[in-house]
Amino acid sequence: MKILSVVDFGLNEKTGGYKRNLEIMKRLPRLSDVEIIPSLRNIRLYQYRRDLISLLEELNSTSPYVIELLEKTTTEEEFIQGLPKEDKYHVAVVYSNSSENVELARKLTKSPVGVQLQLEPFYQNLSTLFRIKFRGVTGRAIKNLKEAIEESRKEEEKWKELISNKSLNFAISVSKVPLINSGLENMLPYRVTRPGNAFDQELLRFRGKAKEDYAVYFTRLIPEKGLFEIPLIWKKLRKDIKLYVMGEFLDENDKEDFLNMVKRLDVNIEYIGFKEGNELYEVVSKALFTVYPSHYDSFSLVVLESLALGTPVFAYDTPAIREVYSCVKGVHTVKEDDINGMAEEISNFKGEEVPVPLFYSSWDRVAEAELKDIESFHRPS
């Protein structure tokens, strides 16, 4: 079976979703005949073209012709026009939430085309969008919500058209959350990949380190991830615990407002910048716990990596956390938006040993499960 994979590798962004795409593309070609074509978003990032070519050459699953196209073309239009037109695929999977990449896959094959979901491409109910997006400073929250509603409506129209004209035939997902939030569960055949994610084995080297007297909050530092709830929770704690905040602020206004809020509330919180790799793991592994009052997840690698490092997690009982981690030891939840409840749980915490989450300990297992899901939608010729 030959699989076409249209993949967004991020390039200028580092998120758990883009990391997953890369980890799967390192492994899927070992299990089946896979050809990788980069997403149109990656094509437009011309300043990262050399990085993209190097990555594809390293993965060794992109045809020399496509590599040559990347070297010779400068625009998205030139790239699309230059792609070979022969249909040699049995199934296609798009590793991107953008409808334009589904359209690209359909141009290249008449076989079934599916999408791999890590977030919802649009929202079926505006109440869900409101719950997630209306966060932070009121003025910006209103603006962000309006933009999100407009974008969701545009995408919904595009995706429904793709489904109605048979350009999109199935979906696979890391959890049911993207399918439910978008309503795609009622529009397309789908499979939820289990396990849908994994942690890197190198994290286990950091387990067992002596815990120090601090906690951590690490994620993309945006309101949807509970950024502005963190100081409020810390203000209500009944004991003094240092909190290290790590990550990248996507909006400098959020950074200024957050730091001002920390100062105004006089809470024991310190922003120590963006950390990754061993530097991040070292800090998280020694923490008493991770606090993660996020409203916006389909799986959460923050939770998984914390557990792998032996650090328990306090989170909101959102649909994704409930689906993925409800039976996993070391994850403590309170009702979403219950700041008092979160503070109380943390204040009562006495420490605990966190077992390795073995079900999520192998990217190979994720790739094998994903291939089975893809194969279930392959129509033998």
C-alpha positions as a printed NumPy array, in Angstrom:
array([[  0.   ,   0.   ,   0.   ],
       [  1.435,   3.362,  -1.024],
       [  0.501,   6.26 ,   1.268],
       [  0.671,   9.934,   0.363],
       [  1.36 ,  12.049,   3.451],
       [  0.922,  15.814,   3.167],
       [  2.666,  17.059,   6.297],
       [  3.064,  20.366,   8.135],
       [  6.37 ,  20.287,  10.036],
       [  5.976,  23.684,  11.678],
       [  9.482,  24.979,  10.792],
       [  9.023,  28.406,  12.408],
       [  6.949,  27.103,  15.324],
       [  7.586,  24.459,  17.967],
       [  4.471,  22.768,  19.317],
       [  3.535,  19.301,  20.465],
       [  1.48 ,  18.866,  17.312],
       [  4.371,  19.538,  14.964],
       [  6.613,  17.294,  17.055],
       [  4.098,  14.48 ,  16.676],
       [  4.032,  14.93 ,  12.896],
       [  7.803,  14.587,  12.786],
       [  7.924,  11.544,  15.07 ],
       [  5.301,   9.744,  12.972],
       [  7.09 ,  10.593,   9.719],
       [ 10.318,   9.165,  11.143],
       [  8.563,   5.831,  11.664],
       [  5.638,   5.387,   9.259],
       [  7.919,   4.934,   6.202],
       [  9.595,   1.979,   7.965],
       [  6.21 ,   0.282,   8.23 ],
       [  4.741,   1.058,   4.799],
       [  5.501,   2.701,   1.458],
       [  5.097,   6.41 ,   2.265],
       [  5.749,   9.494,   0.175],
       [  5.95 ,  12.79 ,   2.08 ],
       [  4.977,  16.098,   0.503],
       [  5.275,  19.255,   2.648],
       [  2.236,  21.361,   3.472],
       [  1.496,  24.534,   1.543],
       [  2.183,  26.511,   4.701],
       [  5.702,  25.057,   4.757],
       [  6.106,  25.946,   1.075],
       [  5.179,  29.568,   1.761],
       [  7.847,  29.83 ,   4.485],
       [ 10.508,  30.385,   1.852],
       [ 13.061,  31.65 ,   4.375],
       [ 12.976,  28.131,   5.887],
       [ 13.259,  26.344,   2.531],
       [ 16.771,  25.021,   3.169],
       [ 15.667,  23.701,   6.578],
       [ 12.687,  22.011,   4.949],
       [ 14.799,  20.371,   2.251],
       [ 17.316,  19.126,   4.834],
       [ 14.521,  17.677,   6.959],
       [ 12.912,  15.889,   4.011],
       [ 16.259,  14.519,   2.867],
       [ 16.882,  13.2  ,   6.363],
       [ 13.484,  11.494,   6.458],
       [ 14.263,  10.003,   3.028],
       [ 10.619,   9.552,   2.018],
       [ 10.198,  12.392,  -0.469],
       [ 10.852,  11.753,  -4.149],
       [ 13.96 ,  13.362,  -5.702],
       [ 11.634,  15.13 ,  -8.118],
       [  9.822,  16.917,  -5.261],
       [ 13.141,  17.818,  -3.615],
       [ 14.26 ,  19.28 ,  -6.924],
       [ 11.005,  21.244,  -7.154],
       [ 11.682,  22.723,  -3.722],
       [ 15.155,  23.76 ,  -4.81 ],
       [ 13.991,  25.371,  -8.047],
       [ 10.643,  26.985,  -7.186],
       [ 10.027,  30.019,  -5.002],
       [  6.221,  30.24 ,  -4.933],
       [  3.394,  27.993,  -3.847],
       [  1.845,  28.151,  -7.32 ],
       [  5.056,  27.013,  -9.037],
       [  5.389,  24.137,  -6.595],
       [  1.824,  22.885,  -7.101],
       [  2.038,  23.169, -10.896],
       [  5.279,  21.212, -10.908],
       [  4.043,  18.238,  -8.872],
       [  3.745,  14.99 , -10.878],
       [  0.198,  14.249, -11.987],
       [  0.297,  10.432, -12.099],
       [ -1.918,   8.85 ,  -9.442],
       [  0.217,   6.212,  -7.694],
       [ -1.273,   6.255,  -4.195],
       [ -3.721,   3.9  ,  -2.484],
       [ -4.619,   6.346,   0.289],
       [ -3.638,   9.867,   1.38 ],
       [ -3.411,  11.363,   4.869],
       [ -3.12 ,  15.087,   5.553],
       [ -1.181,  16.005,   8.699],
       [ -2.558,  19.522,   8.947],
       [ -5.811,  21.196,   9.993],
       [ -5.835,  23.414,   6.923],
       [ -8.402,  22.656,   4.227],
       [ -5.972,  23.792,   1.503],
       [ -3.817,  20.733,   2.15 ],
       [ -6.798,  18.423,   1.776],
       [ -7.384,  20.089,  -1.599],
       [ -3.72 ,  19.512,  -2.478],
       [ -3.953,  15.817,  -1.61 ],
       [ -7.104,  15.462,  -3.701],
       [ -5.314,  16.981,  -6.711],
       [ -2.707,  14.242,  -6.439],
       [ -4.915,  11.182,  -6.012],
       [ -8.388,   9.782,  -6.614],
       [ -7.928,   7.363,  -3.727],
       [ -9.431,   7.987,  -0.244],
       [ -8.128,  11.145,   1.42 ],
       [ -8.149,  11.516,   5.185],
       [ -7.023,  14.054,   7.743],
       [ -5.084,  13.427,  10.95 ],
       [ -6.541,  15.678,  13.649],
       [ -4.766,  17.054,  16.695],
       [ -7.078,  20.042,  17.066],
       [-10.488,  20.845,  15.663],
       [-10.36 ,  22.639,  12.269],
       [-13.539,  24.529,  13.195],
       [-16.139,  24.608,  15.962],
       [-19.651,  23.277,  15.593],
       [-20.955,  25.235,  18.596],
       [-20.001,  28.825,  19.353],
       [-20.426,  28.087,  23.065],
       [-17.381,  25.8  ,  22.894],
       [-15.409,  28.462,  21.079],
       [-16.464,  31.041,  23.661],
       [-15.364,  28.772,  26.537],
       [-11.92 ,  28.37 ,  25.012],
       [-11.209,  31.731,  23.401],
       [-12.841,  34.297,  25.684],
       [ -9.902,  34.416,  28.079],
       [ -7.52 ,  37.04 ,  29.388],
       [ -7.75 ,  40.817,  29.14 ],
       [-11.313,  41.677,  28.094],
       [-10.548,  43.948,  25.134],
       [ -8.176,  41.482,  23.494],
       [-10.393,  38.55 ,  24.461],
       [-13.324,  40.104,  22.563],
       [-11.112,  40.748,  19.545],
       [ -9.659,  37.221,  19.629],
       [-13.108,  35.68 ,  19.973],
       [-14.502,  37.642,  17.02 ],
       [-11.547,  36.599,  14.858],
       [-11.882,  32.971,  15.959],
       [-15.608,  32.937,  15.162],
       [-14.996,  34.366,  11.692],
       [-12.171,  31.901,  11.007],
       [-14.228,  28.965,  12.288],
       [-17.183,  29.823,  10.064],
       [-14.957,  30.123,   6.99 ],
       [-13.252,  26.808,   7.712],
       [-16.538,  25.052,   8.467],
       [-17.86 ,  26.068,   5.058],
       [-14.691,  24.807,   3.343],
       [-14.594,  21.493,   5.207],
       [-18.259,  20.749,   4.623],
       [-17.754,  21.411,   0.924],
       [-14.752,  19.06 ,   0.864],
       [-16.86 ,  16.365,   2.5  ],
       [-19.904,  16.872,   0.265],
       [-17.848,  16.683,  -2.952],
       [-15.974,  13.584,  -1.691],
       [-12.614,  15.332,  -1.547],
       [-12.302,  14.306,   2.12 ],
       [-13.287,  10.759,   3.045],
       [-12.178,   9.977,   6.615],
       [-10.452,  11.257,   9.733],
       [ -8.077,   9.846,  12.314],
       [ -7.506,  11.68 ,  15.58 ],
       [ -5.437,  11.695,  18.779],
       [ -8.677,  11.812,  20.803],
       [-12.392,  12.261,  20.234],
       [-12.247,  15.923,  21.256],
       [-11.468,  17.425,  17.795],
       [-14.182,  15.243,  16.248],
       [-16.79 ,  16.26 ,  18.837],
       [-15.935,  19.976,  18.905],
       [-16.123,  20.225,  15.121],
       [-19.022,  17.828,  14.63 ],
       [-16.905,  15.789,  12.212],
       [-17.838,  12.666,  14.175],
       [-21.232,  12.918,  12.454],
       [-19.892,  13.826,   8.999],
       [-17.041,  11.373,   8.351],
       [-15.952,   7.824,   9.144],
       [-13.19 ,   8.099,  11.752],
       [-10.785,   6.237,  14.012],
       [ -9.19 ,   7.458,  17.243],
       [ -5.579,   6.305,  17.374],
       [ -4.653,   4.633,  20.659],
       [ -2.116,   5.456,  21.877],
       [ -2.367,   8.819,  20.134],
       [  0.896,  10.245,  21.47 ],
       [  4.089,   9.246,  23.268],
       [  6.913,  10.739,  25.274],
       [ 10.586,  10.498,  24.327],
       [ 12.508,   7.762,  26.131],
       [ 15.242,  10.229,  27.086],
       [ 12.851,  11.76 ,  29.632],
       [ 13.199,   8.665,  31.79 ],
       [ 16.844,   9.569,  32.478],
       [ 15.604,  12.515,  34.548],
       [ 13.26 ,  10.518,  36.792],
       [ 14.177,   9.927,  40.4  ],
       [ 15.812,  13.29 ,  40.982],
       [ 15.23 ,  14.769,  44.432],
       [ 12.207,  17.041,  44.475],
       [ 12.832,  20.691,  45.306],
       [ 10.471,  23.215,  46.831],
       [  8.879,  24.645,  43.67 ],
       [  6.205,  23.936,  41.07 ],
       [  6.137,  24.513,  37.299],
       [  3.783,  25.797,  34.621],
       [  5.098,  25.254,  31.085],
       [  3.205,  25.576,  27.826],
       [  2.521,  28.065,  25.066],
       [  1.837,  31.144,  27.155],
       [ -1.571,  32.151,  25.855],
       [ -4.846,  32.895,  27.711],
       [ -6.461,  29.67 ,  26.433],
       [ -3.842,  27.704,  28.372],
       [ -4.89 ,  29.319,  31.659],
       [ -2.152,  31.957,  31.686],
       [ -4.11 ,  34.595,  33.593],
       [ -5.599,  32.066,  36.019],
       [ -2.156,  31.103,  37.29 ],
       [ -1.613,  34.225,  39.48 ],
       [ -5.179,  33.949,  40.829],
       [ -4.65 ,  30.327,  41.839],
       [ -1.326,  31.196,  43.473],
       [ -2.909,  34.056,  45.427],
       [ -5.358,  31.62 ,  47.022],
       [ -2.822,  28.985,  48.098],
       [ -2.619,  28.326,  51.829],
       [  1.135,  27.732,  51.66 ],
       [  4.027,  29.487,  49.988],
       [  5.335,  27.614,  46.939],
       [  7.615,  29.052,  44.278],
       [  6.227,  28.706,  40.743],
       [  8.496,  28.762,  37.72 ],
       [  6.723,  29.738,  34.499],
       [  8.353,  28.543,  31.267],
       [  7.367,  29.011,  27.659],
       [  6.999,  31.526,  24.872],
       [  4.541,  34.398,  24.991],
       [  2.846,  34.635,  21.598],
       [  1.678,  38.179,  22.364],
       [  3.925,  40.739,  24.059],
       [  0.813,  42.397,  25.519],
       [ -0.002,  39.145,  27.321],
       [  3.522,  39.051,  28.706],
       [  3.312,  42.598,  30.034],
       [ -0.141,  42.048,  31.543],
       [  0.837,  38.73 ,  33.108],
       [  3.996,  40.096,  34.735],
       [  2.086,  43.148,  35.978],
       [ -0.577,  40.86 ,  37.428],
       [  2.06 ,  38.793,  39.234],
       [  3.526,  41.974,  40.705],
       [  0.158,  43.443,  41.642],
       [ -1.005,  40.275,  43.423],
       [  2.415,  39.864,  45.043],
       [  2.589,  36.118,  44.361],
       [  5.652,  33.859,  44.358],
       [  5.88 ,  33.414,  40.599],
       [  8.949,  33.818,  38.392],
       [  9.045,  33.75 ,  34.595],
       [ 12.309,  32.085,  33.55 ],
       [ 11.843,  32.153,  29.778],
       [ 11.5  ,  29.529,  27.094],
       [ 13.096,  26.182,  27.937],
       [ 13.306,  23.039,  25.856],
       [ 15.049,  19.671,  25.813],
       [ 17.298,  18.734,  28.714],
       [ 17.074,  22.196,  30.241],
       [ 13.279,  21.902,  30.48 ],
       [ 13.325,  18.292,  31.667],
       [ 15.805,  19.094,  34.427],
       [ 13.527,  21.781,  35.884],
       [ 10.273,  19.805,  35.533],
       [ 11.721,  16.579,  36.974],
       [ 12.696,  18.323,  40.226],
       [  9.356,  20.103,  40.622],
       [  6.848,  19.075,  43.269],
       [  4.108,  19.242,  40.633],
       [  2.978,  20.841,  37.362],
       [ -0.006,  23.171,  37.411],
       [ -1.887,  23.229,  34.103],
       [ -5.257,  25.081,  34.12 ],
       [ -5.662,  24.807,  30.351],
       [ -8.928,  25.089,  28.425],
       [ -7.482,  24.167,  25.029],
       [ -6.234,  20.62 ,  24.436],
       [ -6.948,  17.479,  22.505],
       [ -4.34 ,  15.382,  24.318],
       [ -1.711,  17.518,  26.176],
       [  1.939,  16.599,  25.926],
       [  2.54 ,  18.913,  28.901],
       [  0.684,  16.447,  31.109],
       [  2.307,  13.399,  29.507],
       [  5.857,  14.738,  29.737],
       [  5.334,  15.764,  33.368],
       [  4.221,  12.239,  34.255],
       [  7.132,  10.713,  32.341],
       [  9.464,  12.901,  34.406],
       [  7.863,  11.687,  37.627],
       [  6.013,  14.944,  38.321],
       [  2.286,  14.92 ,  39.187],
       [ -0.12 ,  17.337,  37.488],
       [ -3.008,  19.54 ,  38.613],
       [ -5.341,  20.322,  35.724],
       [ -8.912,  21.225,  34.851],
       [-11.298,  18.372,  34.106],
       [-11.667,  19.305,  30.438],
       [-12.89 ,  16.74 ,  27.857],
       [ -9.364,  15.962,  26.606],
       [ -7.838,  15.51 ,  30.063],
       [-10.82 ,  13.351,  31.069],
       [-10.626,  11.152,  27.964],
       [ -6.875,  10.603,  27.962],
       [ -5.86 ,  10.772,  31.622],
       [ -8.891,   9.882,  33.756],
       [ -7.376,   6.528,  34.789],
       [ -3.738,   7.663,  34.888],
       [ -2.15 ,   7.964,  38.33 ],
       [ -0.589,  11.333,  39.077],
       [ -3.204,  13.505,  37.36 ],
       [ -5.404,  15.519,  39.734],
       [ -8.356,  17.424,  38.298],
       [-10.909,  19.978,  39.392],
       [-13.912,  21.392,  37.571],
       [-12.962,  23.769,  34.768],
       [-12.626,  27.405,  35.964],
       [-12.705,  26.344,  39.628],
       [ -9.79 ,  28.491,  40.783],
       [-10.656,  27.999,  44.454],
       [-10.847,  24.236,  43.982],
       [ -7.488,  24.146,  42.229],
       [ -5.866,  26.188,  44.983],
       [ -7.401,  23.921,  47.63 ],
       [ -6.179,  20.725,  45.911],
       [ -2.665,  22.129,  45.658],
       [ -2.687,  23.376,  49.234],
       [ -3.636,  19.888,  50.472],
       [ -1.055,  18.097,  48.327],
       [  1.475,  16.03 ,  50.312],
       [  3.525,  14.663,  47.419],
       [  3.308,  11.312,  45.628],
       [  5.234,   8.805,  43.532],
       [  4.194,   8.884,  39.87 ],
       [  4.57 ,   5.663,  37.859],
       [  5.843,   5.732,  34.277],
       [  2.821,   6.013,  31.917],
       [  3.848,   2.896,  29.99 ],
       [  0.921,   2.954,  27.533],
       [  2.334,   6.186,  26.111],
       [  6.015,   5.228,  26.237],
       [  6.67 ,   4.34 ,  22.586],
       [  6.431,   6.406,  19.402],
       [  6.823,   3.129,  17.503],
       [  3.575,   1.914,  19.08 ],
       [  1.822,   5.152,  18.071],
       [  3.011,   4.796,  14.455],
       [  1.909,   1.154,  14.323],
       [ -1.535,   2.048,  15.682],
       [ -1.821,   4.925,  13.221],
       [ -0.953,   2.674,  10.284],
       [ -3.716,   0.252,  11.292],
       [ -6.156,   3.152,  11.348],
       [ -5.025,   4.305,   7.894],
       [ -5.209,   0.773,   6.485],
       [ -8.823,   0.491,   7.639],
       [ -9.743,   3.205,   5.098],
       [ -7.751,   1.741,   2.202],
       [ -9.936,   0.382,  -0.594],
       [ -8.012,  -2.403,  -2.392],
       [ -8.003,  -1.86 ,  -6.144]])
